[in-house]
Coordinates of C-alpha atoms and ligand atoms in Angstrom, one line a residue:
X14 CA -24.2 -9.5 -40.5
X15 CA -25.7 -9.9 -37.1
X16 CA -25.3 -7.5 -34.3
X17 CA -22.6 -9.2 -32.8
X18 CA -20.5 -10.2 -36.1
X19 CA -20.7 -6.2 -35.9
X20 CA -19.4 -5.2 -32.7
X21 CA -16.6 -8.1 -33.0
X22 CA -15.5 -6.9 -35.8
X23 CA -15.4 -2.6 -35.0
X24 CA -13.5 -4.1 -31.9
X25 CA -10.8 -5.7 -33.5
X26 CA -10.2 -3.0 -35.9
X27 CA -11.3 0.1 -33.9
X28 CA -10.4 -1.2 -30.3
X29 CA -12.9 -0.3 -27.2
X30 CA -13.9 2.9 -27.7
X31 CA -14.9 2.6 -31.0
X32 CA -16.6 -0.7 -30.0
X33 CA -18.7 1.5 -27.2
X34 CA -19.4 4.1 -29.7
X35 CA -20.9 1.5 -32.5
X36 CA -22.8 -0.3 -29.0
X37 CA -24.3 3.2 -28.0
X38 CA -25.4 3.6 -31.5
X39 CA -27.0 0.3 -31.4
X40 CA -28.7 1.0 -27.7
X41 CA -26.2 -1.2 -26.2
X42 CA -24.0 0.2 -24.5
X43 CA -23.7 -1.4 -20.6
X44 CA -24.0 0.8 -18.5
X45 CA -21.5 -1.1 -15.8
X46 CA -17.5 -0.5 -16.4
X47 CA -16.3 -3.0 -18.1
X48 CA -14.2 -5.4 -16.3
X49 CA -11.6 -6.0 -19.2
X50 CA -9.7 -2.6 -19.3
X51 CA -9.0 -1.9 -22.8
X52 CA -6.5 1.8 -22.7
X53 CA -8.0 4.1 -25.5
X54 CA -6.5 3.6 -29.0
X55 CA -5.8 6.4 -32.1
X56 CA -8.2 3.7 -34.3
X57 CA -10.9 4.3 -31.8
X58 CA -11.3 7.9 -33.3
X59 CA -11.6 6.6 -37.0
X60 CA -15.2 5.5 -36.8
X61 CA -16.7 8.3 -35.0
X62 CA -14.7 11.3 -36.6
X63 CA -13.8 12.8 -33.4
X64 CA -10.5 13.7 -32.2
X65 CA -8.9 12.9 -29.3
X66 CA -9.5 15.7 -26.8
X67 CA -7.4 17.8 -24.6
X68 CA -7.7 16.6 -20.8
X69 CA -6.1 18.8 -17.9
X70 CA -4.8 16.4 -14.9
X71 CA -4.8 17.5 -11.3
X72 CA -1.7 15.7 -9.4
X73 CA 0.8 13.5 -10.6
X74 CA 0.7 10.8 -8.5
X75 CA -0.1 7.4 -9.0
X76 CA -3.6 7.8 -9.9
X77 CA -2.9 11.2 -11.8
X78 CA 0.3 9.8 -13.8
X79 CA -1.6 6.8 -14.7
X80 CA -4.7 9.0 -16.1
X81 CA -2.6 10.7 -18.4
X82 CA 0.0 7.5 -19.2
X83 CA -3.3 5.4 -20.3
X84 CA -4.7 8.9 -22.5
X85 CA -1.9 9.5 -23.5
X86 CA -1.7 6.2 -25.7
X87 CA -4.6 7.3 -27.6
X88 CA -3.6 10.8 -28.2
X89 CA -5.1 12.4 -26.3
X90 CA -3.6 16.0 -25.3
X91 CA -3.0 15.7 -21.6
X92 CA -1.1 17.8 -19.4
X93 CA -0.9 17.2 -15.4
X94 CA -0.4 19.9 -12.8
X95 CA 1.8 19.6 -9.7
X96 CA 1.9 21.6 -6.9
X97 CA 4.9 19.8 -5.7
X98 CA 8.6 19.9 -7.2
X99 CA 8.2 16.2 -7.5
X100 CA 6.2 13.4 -9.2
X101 CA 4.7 10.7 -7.2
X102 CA 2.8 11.8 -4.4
X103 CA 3.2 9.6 -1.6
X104 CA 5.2 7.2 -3.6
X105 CA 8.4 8.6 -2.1
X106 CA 12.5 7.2 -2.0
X107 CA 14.8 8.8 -0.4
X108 CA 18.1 8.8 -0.9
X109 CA 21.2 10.3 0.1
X110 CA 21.0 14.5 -0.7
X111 CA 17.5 14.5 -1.0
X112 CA 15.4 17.1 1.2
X113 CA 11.9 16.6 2.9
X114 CA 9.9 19.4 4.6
X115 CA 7.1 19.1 6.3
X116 CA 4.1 21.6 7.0
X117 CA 5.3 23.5 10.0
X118 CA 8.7 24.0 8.8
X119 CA 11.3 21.2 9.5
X120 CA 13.8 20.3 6.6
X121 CA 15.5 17.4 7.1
X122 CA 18.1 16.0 4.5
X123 CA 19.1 12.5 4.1
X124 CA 22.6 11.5 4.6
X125 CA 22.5 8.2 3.3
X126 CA 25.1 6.4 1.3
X127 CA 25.6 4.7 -1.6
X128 CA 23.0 2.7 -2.6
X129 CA 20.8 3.1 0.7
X130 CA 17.3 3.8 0.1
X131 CA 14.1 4.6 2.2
X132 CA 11.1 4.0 0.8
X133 CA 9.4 6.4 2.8
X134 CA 5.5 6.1 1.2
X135 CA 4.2 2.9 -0.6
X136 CA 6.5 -0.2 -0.2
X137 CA 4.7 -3.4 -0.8
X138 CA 2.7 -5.0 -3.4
X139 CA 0.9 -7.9 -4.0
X140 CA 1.1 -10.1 -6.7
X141 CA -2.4 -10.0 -7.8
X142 CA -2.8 -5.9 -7.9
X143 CA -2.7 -3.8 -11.2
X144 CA 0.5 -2.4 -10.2
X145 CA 2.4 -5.6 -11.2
X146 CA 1.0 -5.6 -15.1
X147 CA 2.5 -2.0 -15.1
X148 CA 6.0 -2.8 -14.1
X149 CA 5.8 -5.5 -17.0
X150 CA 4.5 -2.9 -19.4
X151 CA 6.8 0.1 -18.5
X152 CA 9.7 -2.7 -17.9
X153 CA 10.4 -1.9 -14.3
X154 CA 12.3 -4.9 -12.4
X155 CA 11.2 -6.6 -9.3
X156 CA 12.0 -8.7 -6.7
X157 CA 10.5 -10.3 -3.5
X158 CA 9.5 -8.1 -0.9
X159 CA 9.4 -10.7 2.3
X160 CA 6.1 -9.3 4.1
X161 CA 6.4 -12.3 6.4
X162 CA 9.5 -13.8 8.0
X163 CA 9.5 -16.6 10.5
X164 CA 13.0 -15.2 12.2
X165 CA 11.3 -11.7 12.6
X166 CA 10.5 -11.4 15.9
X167 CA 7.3 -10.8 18.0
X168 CA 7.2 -8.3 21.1
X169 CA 4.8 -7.4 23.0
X170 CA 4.0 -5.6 26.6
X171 CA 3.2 -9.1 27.7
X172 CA 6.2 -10.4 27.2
X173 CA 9.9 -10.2 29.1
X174 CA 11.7 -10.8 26.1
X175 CA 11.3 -10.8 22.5
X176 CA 10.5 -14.0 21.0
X177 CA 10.8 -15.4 17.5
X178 CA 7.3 -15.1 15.0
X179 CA 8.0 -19.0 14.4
X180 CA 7.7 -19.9 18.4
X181 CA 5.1 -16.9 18.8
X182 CA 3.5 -18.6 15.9
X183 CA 3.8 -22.6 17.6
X184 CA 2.5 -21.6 20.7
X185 CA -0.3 -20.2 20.0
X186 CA -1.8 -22.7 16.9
X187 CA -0.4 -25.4 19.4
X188 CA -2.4 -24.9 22.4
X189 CA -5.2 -23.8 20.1
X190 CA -5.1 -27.2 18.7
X191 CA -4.8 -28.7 21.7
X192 CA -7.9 -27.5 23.6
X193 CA -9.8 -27.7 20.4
X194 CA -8.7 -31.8 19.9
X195 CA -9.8 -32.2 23.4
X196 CA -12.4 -30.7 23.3
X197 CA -13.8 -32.5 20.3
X198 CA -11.9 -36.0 22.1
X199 CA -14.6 -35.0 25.2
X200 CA -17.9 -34.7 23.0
X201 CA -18.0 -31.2 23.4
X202 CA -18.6 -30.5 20.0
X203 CA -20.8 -33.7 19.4
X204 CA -23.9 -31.2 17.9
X205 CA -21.3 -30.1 15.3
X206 CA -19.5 -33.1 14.5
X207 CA -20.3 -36.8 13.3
X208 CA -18.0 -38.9 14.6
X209 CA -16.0 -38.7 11.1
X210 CA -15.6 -35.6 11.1
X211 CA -14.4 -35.4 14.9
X212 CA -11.5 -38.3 13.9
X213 CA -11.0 -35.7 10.6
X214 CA -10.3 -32.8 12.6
X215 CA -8.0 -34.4 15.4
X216 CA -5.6 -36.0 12.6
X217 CA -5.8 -32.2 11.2
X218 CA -5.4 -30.5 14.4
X219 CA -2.2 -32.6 15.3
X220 CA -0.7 -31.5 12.7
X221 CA -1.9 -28.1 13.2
X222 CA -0.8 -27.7 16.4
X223 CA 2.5 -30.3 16.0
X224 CA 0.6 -32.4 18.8
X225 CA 1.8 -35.0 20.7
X226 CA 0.3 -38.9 21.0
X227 CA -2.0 -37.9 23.7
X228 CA -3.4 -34.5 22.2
X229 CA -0.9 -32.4 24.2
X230 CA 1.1 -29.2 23.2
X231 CA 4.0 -29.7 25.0
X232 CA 6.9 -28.9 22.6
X233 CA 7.8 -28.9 19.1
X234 CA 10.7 -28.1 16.9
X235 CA 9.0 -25.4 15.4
X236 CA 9.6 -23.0 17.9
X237 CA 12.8 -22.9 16.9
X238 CA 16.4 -23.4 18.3
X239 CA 18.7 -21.6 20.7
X240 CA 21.6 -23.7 18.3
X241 CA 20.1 -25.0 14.9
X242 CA 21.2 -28.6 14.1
X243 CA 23.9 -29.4 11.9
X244 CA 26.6 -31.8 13.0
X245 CA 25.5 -31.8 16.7
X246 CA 21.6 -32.1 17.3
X247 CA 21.2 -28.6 17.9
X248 CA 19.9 -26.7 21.4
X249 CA 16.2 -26.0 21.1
X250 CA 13.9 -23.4 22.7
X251 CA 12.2 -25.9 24.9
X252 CA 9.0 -26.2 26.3
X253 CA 7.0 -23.6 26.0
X254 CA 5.3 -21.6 28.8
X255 CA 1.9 -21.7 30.5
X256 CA -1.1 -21.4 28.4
X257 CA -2.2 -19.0 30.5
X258 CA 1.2 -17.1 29.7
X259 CA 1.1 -17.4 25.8
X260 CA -2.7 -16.1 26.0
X261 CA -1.3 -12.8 27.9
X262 CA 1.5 -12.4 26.0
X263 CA -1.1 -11.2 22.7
X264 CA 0.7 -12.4 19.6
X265 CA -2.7 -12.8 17.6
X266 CA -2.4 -9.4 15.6
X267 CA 1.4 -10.3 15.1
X268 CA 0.8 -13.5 13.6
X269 CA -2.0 -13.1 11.6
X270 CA -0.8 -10.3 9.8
X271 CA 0.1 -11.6 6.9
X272 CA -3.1 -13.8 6.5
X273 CA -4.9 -11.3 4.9
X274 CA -5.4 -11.1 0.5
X275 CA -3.6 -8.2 0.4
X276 CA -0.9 -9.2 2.7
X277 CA 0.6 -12.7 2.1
X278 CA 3.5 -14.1 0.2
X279 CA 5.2 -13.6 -2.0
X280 CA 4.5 -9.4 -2.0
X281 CA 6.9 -7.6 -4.2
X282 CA 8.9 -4.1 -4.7
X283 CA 10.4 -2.4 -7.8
X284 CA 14.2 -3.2 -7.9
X285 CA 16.5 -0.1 -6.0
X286 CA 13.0 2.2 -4.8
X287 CA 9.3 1.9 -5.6
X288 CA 9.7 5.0 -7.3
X289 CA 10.9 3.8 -10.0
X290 CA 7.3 2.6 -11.2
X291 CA 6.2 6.6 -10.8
X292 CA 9.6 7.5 -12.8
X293 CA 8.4 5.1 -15.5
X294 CA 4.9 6.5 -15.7
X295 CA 6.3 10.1 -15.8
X296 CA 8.6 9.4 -18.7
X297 CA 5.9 7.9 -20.6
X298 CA 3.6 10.3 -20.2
X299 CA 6.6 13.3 -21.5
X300 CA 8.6 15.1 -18.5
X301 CA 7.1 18.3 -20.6
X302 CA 3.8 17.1 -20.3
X303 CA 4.1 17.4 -16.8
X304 CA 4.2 21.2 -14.7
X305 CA 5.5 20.0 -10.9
X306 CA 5.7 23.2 -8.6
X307 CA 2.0 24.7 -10.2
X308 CA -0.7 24.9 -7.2
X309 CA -4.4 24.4 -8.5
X310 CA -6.3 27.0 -6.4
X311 CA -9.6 26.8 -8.3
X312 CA -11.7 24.9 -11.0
X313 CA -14.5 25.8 -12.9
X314 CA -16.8 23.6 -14.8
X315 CA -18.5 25.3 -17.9
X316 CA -20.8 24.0 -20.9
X317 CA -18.3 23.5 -23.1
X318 CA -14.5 23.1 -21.3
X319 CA -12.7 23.4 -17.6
X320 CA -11.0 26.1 -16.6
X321 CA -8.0 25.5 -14.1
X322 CA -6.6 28.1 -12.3
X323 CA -3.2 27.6 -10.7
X324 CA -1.1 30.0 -8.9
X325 CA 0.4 32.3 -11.9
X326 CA -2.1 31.5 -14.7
X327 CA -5.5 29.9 -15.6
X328 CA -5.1 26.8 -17.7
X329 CA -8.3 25.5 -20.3
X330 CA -9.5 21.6 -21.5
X331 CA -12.3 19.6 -22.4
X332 CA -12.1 17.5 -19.5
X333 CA -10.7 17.4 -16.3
X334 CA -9.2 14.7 -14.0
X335 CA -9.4 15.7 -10.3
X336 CA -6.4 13.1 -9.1
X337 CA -5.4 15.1 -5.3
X338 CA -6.8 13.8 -2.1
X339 CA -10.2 14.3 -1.2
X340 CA -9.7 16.8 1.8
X341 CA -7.7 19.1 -0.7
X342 CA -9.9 18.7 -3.6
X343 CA -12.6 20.1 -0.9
X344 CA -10.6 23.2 -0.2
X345 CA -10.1 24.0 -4.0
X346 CA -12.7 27.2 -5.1
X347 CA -15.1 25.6 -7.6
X348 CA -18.3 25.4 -9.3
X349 CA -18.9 21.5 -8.8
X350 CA -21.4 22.3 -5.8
X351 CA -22.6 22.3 -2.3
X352 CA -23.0 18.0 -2.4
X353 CA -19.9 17.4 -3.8
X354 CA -17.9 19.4 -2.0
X355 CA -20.3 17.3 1.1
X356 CA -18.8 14.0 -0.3
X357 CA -15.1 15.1 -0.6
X358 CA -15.5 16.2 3.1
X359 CA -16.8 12.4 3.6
X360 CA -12.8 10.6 3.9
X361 CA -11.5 11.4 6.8
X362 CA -7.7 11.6 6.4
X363 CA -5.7 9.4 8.4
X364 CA -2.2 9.8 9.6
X365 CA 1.0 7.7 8.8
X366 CA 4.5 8.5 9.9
X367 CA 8.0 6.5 9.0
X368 CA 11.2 6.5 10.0
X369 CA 14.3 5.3 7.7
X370 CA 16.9 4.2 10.4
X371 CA 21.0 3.8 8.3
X372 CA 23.0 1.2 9.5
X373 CA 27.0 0.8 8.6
X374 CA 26.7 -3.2 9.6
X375 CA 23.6 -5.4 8.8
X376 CA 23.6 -6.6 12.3
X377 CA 20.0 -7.7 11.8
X378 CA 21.5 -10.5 9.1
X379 CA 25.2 -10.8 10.9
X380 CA 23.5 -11.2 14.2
X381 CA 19.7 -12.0 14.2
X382 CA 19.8 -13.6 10.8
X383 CA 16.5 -11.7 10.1
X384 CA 16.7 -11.4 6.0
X385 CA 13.7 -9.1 5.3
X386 CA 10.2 -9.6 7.0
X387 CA 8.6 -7.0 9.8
X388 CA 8.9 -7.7 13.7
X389 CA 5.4 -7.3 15.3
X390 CA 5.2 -5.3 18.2
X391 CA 2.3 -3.7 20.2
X392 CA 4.6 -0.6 21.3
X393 CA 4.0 2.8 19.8
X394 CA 6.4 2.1 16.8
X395 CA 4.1 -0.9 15.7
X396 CA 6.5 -2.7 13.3
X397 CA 9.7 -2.9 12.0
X398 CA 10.8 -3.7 8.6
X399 CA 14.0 -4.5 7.6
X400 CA 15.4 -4.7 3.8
X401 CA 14.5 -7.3 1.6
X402 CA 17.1 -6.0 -1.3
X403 CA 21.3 -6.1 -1.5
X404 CA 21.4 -8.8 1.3
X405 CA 25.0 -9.0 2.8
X406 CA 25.9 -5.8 1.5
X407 CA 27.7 -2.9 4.0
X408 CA 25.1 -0.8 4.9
X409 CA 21.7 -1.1 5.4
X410 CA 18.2 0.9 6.3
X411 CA 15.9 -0.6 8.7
X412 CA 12.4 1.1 9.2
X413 CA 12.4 2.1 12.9
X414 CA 8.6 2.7 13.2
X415 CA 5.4 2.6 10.6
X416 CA 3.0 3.5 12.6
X417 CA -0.7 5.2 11.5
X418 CA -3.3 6.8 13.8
X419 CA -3.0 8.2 16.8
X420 CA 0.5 6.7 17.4
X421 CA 1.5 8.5 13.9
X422 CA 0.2 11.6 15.0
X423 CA 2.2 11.1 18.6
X424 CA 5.5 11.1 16.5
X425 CA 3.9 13.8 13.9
X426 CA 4.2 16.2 16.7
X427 CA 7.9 15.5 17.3
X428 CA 11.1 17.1 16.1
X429 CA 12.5 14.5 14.1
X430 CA 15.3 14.6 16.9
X431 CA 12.8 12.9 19.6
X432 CA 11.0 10.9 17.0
X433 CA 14.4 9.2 16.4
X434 CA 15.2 9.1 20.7
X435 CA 11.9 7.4 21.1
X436 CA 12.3 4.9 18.1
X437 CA 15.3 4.4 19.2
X438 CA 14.4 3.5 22.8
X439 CA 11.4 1.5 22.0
X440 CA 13.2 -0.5 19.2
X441 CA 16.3 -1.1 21.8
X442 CA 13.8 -3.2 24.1
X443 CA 13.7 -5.9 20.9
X444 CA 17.2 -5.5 19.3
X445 CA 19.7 -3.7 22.1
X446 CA 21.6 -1.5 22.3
X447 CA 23.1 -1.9 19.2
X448 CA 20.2 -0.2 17.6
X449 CA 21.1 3.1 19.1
X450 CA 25.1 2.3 19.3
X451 CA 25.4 1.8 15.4
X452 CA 23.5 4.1 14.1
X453 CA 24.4 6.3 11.4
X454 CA 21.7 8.1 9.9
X455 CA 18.0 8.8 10.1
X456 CA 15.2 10.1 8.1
X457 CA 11.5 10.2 9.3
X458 CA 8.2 11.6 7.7
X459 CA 4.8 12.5 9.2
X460 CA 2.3 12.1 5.8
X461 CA 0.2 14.3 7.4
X462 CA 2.2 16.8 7.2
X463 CA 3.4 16.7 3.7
X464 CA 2.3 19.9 1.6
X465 CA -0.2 18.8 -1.2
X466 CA -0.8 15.6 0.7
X467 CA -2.0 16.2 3.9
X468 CA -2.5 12.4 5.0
X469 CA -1.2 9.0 4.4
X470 CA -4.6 8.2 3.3
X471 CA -7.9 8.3 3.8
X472 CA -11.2 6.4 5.7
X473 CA -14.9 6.1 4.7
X474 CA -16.8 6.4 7.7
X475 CA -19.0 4.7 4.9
X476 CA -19.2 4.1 1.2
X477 CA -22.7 5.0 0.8
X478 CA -23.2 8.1 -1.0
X479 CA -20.8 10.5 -0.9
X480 CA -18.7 7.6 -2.5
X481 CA -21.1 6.9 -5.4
X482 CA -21.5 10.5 -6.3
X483 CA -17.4 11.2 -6.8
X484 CA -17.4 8.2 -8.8
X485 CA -19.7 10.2 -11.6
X486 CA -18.3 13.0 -12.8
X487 CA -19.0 16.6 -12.1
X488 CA -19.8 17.8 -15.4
X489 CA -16.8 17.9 -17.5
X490 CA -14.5 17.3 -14.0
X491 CA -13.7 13.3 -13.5
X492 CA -12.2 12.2 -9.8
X493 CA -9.7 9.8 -9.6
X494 CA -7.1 8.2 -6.9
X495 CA -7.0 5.4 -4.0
X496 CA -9.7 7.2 -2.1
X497 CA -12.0 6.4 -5.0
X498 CA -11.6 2.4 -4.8
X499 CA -11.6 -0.3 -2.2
X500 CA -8.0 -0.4 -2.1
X501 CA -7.4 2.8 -0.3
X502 CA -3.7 3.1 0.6
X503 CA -2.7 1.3 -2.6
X504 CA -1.1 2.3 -6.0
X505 CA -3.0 -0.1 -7.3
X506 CA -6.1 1.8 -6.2
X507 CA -5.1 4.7 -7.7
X508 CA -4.1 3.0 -10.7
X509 CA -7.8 1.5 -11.1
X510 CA -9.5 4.4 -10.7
X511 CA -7.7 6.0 -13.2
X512 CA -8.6 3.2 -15.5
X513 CA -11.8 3.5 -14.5
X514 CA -12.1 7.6 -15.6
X515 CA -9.9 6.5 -18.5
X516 CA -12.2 4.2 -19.9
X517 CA -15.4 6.9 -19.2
X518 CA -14.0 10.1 -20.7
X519 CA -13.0 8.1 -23.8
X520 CA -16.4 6.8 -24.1
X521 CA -17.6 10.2 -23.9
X522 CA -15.4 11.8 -25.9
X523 CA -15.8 9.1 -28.8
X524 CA -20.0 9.2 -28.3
X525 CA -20.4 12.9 -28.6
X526 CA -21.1 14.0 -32.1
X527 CA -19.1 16.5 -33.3
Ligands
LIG621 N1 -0.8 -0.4 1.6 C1 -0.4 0.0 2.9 C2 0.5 -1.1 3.5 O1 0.6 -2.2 2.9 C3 -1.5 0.4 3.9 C4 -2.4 -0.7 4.1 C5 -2.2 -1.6 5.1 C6 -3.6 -0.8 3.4 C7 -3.0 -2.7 5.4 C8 -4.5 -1.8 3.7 C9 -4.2 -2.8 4.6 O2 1.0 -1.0 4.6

């Protein structure tokens, strides 16, 4: 039998881990992380003799939930501690009755009705991210989440009035065609182009630009209509203004947004609240395998176990899986040393703030015909979304601002009170005054000043180091969460680092002799 012949066939019949057990045994283990994820099986166990060991969990959010989920297939004993009263970290819907308090006292309860939601933390995924293979698996529904919508409207300070992305959009890839096409036309760009590839790009750059016969951007149906056609012919827009005055107005963060790999269509969100994917995980994993109000206060890494002490009681395992944020993780007393405590100070925690604004009439549908998608805007507020779920139903929720930075940490300050007056005010300059008249109910949340969060996520001033180092264990304790990945601020982050400690402590645990 060769080598190979081997490993295929402990594979099939003893999954990964026994696969990386009978590889170590033959000196060939890799030592890069697979990029097949294969979740730890009972069969893995058979060929080693071990057992499947007891692992203690710090957090359940997405990256903690899906540690002990993916161990928990194997049999592995885990349990996860929770400081808060909740699952899900900054996965968070709200819905009518539920409570949020923030650090510094206020309580605000949401008065939502039926059927409203605010999806208050994560609320967009893209269809290649991890996070859509686990709402197949756990059987969680979704639906289109419309990221980008061509009625959603632009605003900026450099503009008198909103205007449309789709003529925000036509202007500006208009008279960018246009200089580029005459450019080229003039042998400007002679030392780049043969003259093939200058006729090439003017037959793309008309189209690009919706160009007329002589290379100008005068007009074009794309920007859109005052009265769309049907019977009649319909009122367009019209000409467009000034170069000079599209350049001013700034629409190139706005409509470029959604150019980027983790922002284009079609995105997607679990059917009636993201939460329901953290709801999923948590029922897999056992509701009693999971301890929600128990604070972690320290964490001690010996020979032979961890030892977990949490406000009332101390709580032992063979391994650990250190799934809070970094800057929290940093304040924890602990054995793990001087450098690693160093690399957890590394992230620097940056602020996010929402607010959920309830409307009885979905005036953004009835009157804008906006059906999901963000308008862009360069004002304090940044963007709003509106709902991409039970069009043409009653009521509605609308997020007045999502904002991050220094502008979150402008509305952190706030009462909720004058967060919602200053939403208000800057969203009236897009929509009117119907955004203030018809409101019903509001709901906003500073992530940096959740308890047990602290931020609404974090940035590596760089990934050398620091990075590297939380990405080995500390002895017997494992890190895990977005912070740990390239995809910081995603589930799906968290979701591959779990994998990624996952797939190590199983290896261990199936490689040590017992
Ligand atoms: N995932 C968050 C969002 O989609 C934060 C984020 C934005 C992360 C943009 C990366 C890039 O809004």
């Amino acid at each position: 039998m060769t080598r190979r012949a081997l490993l295929v066939g402990v594979g099939a019949a003893g999954g990964a881990g026994a696969m990386f057990a009978a590889m170590g045994a033959l000196g060939l283990a890799p030592d890069s992380q697979p990029k097949e994820f294969v979740p730890p099986r009972p069969g893995d166990f058979s060929l080693t003799g071990r057992g499947a060991a007891k692992v203690v969990v710090l957090g359940a959010g997405v990256a903690g939930l899906t540690c002990a989920y993916e161990l928990g297939k194997a049999g592995y004993d885990c349990t996860v501690l929770e400081a808060a009263d909740r699952v899900g970290g900054r996965v968070l819907t709200l819905r009518g009755g539920d409570r949020l308090t923030e650090l510094g006292g206020e309580t605000q309860t949401a008065a939502f009705g039926q059927g409203v939601y605010f999806n208050a933390g994560a609320g967009r995924i893209a269809p290649w991210m991890v996070t859509m293979d686990y709402c197949r698996e756990l059987g969680v529904p979704v639906e289109i989440f419309v990221n980008g919508n061509a009625s959603a409207y632009v605003y900026t300070r450099g503009m008198t009035a909103p205007v449309r992305a789709r003529t925000a959009r036509a202007d500006m890839y208009g008279y960018v065609a246009e200089l580029l096409a005459k450019a080229a036309g003039a042998g400007a760009l002679d030392r780049r182009l043969t003259e093939d590839d200058r006729e090439r790009l003017t037959e793309f750059l008309r189209r690009f630009g919706d160009l007329g016969p002589d290379l100008s951007y005068r007009d074009s149906p794309r920007r859109g209509f005052a009265t769309y056609p049907g019977v009649g012919d319909g009122v367009p827009y019209g000409a467009p203004s000034s170069l000079g005055d599209v350049l001013a107005a700034g629409t190139g963060r706005a409509i470029t947004m959604d150019f980027g790999y983790d922002q284009a269509m079609p995105m997607f969100q679990p059917v009636g609240g993201m939460d329901a994917i953290v709801t999923a995980l948590a029922r897999a994993v056992g509701r009693d395998r999971i301890r929600t109000g128990t604070r972690v206060t320290g964490l001690t890494d010996l020979p032979d176990g961890v030892e977990v002490a949490y406000e009332g009681g101390v709580f032992r395992a063979d391994y650990c899986v250190a799934a809070l944020p970094p800057h929290l993780l940093a304040r924890l007393r602990h054995n793990l040393g001087a450098r690693v405590t160093a690399a957890l100070r590394t992230p620097v925690p940056v602020a996010a703030g929402k607010i959920g604004l309830e409307y009885g009439r979905r005036w953004w549908e009835i009157d804008d015909r906006i059906y999901g998608g963000i308008t862009e805007t360069d004002l304090d507020i940044t963007h709003i979304w509106y709902p991409s779920h039970d069009y043409h139903s009653a009521a509605g929720l609308v997020v007045g601002y999502y904002n991050t930075e220094e502008n979150a940490e402008l509305y952190g300050r706030l009462s909720h009170r004058d967060r919602r007056a200053r939403a208000l005010t800057q969203g009236k300059k897009i929509h009117g005054e119907k955004y203030r008249a018809e409101l019903r109910s509001s709901l906003s949340i500073a992530w940096q000043r959740q308890p047990h969060l602290e931020g609404g996520w974090v940035r590596w001033p760089s990934y050398d180091g620091g990075f590297a180092l939380l990405g080995r264990p500390a002895g017997r304790v494992y890190f895990a969460g977005d912070w740990l990945t390239h995809l910081v601020a995603w589930q799906a982050g968290a979701m591959e680092s779990a994998r990624k400690a996952v797939t190590e402590i199983h290896r261990r645990v199936v490689k040590t002799p017992s």
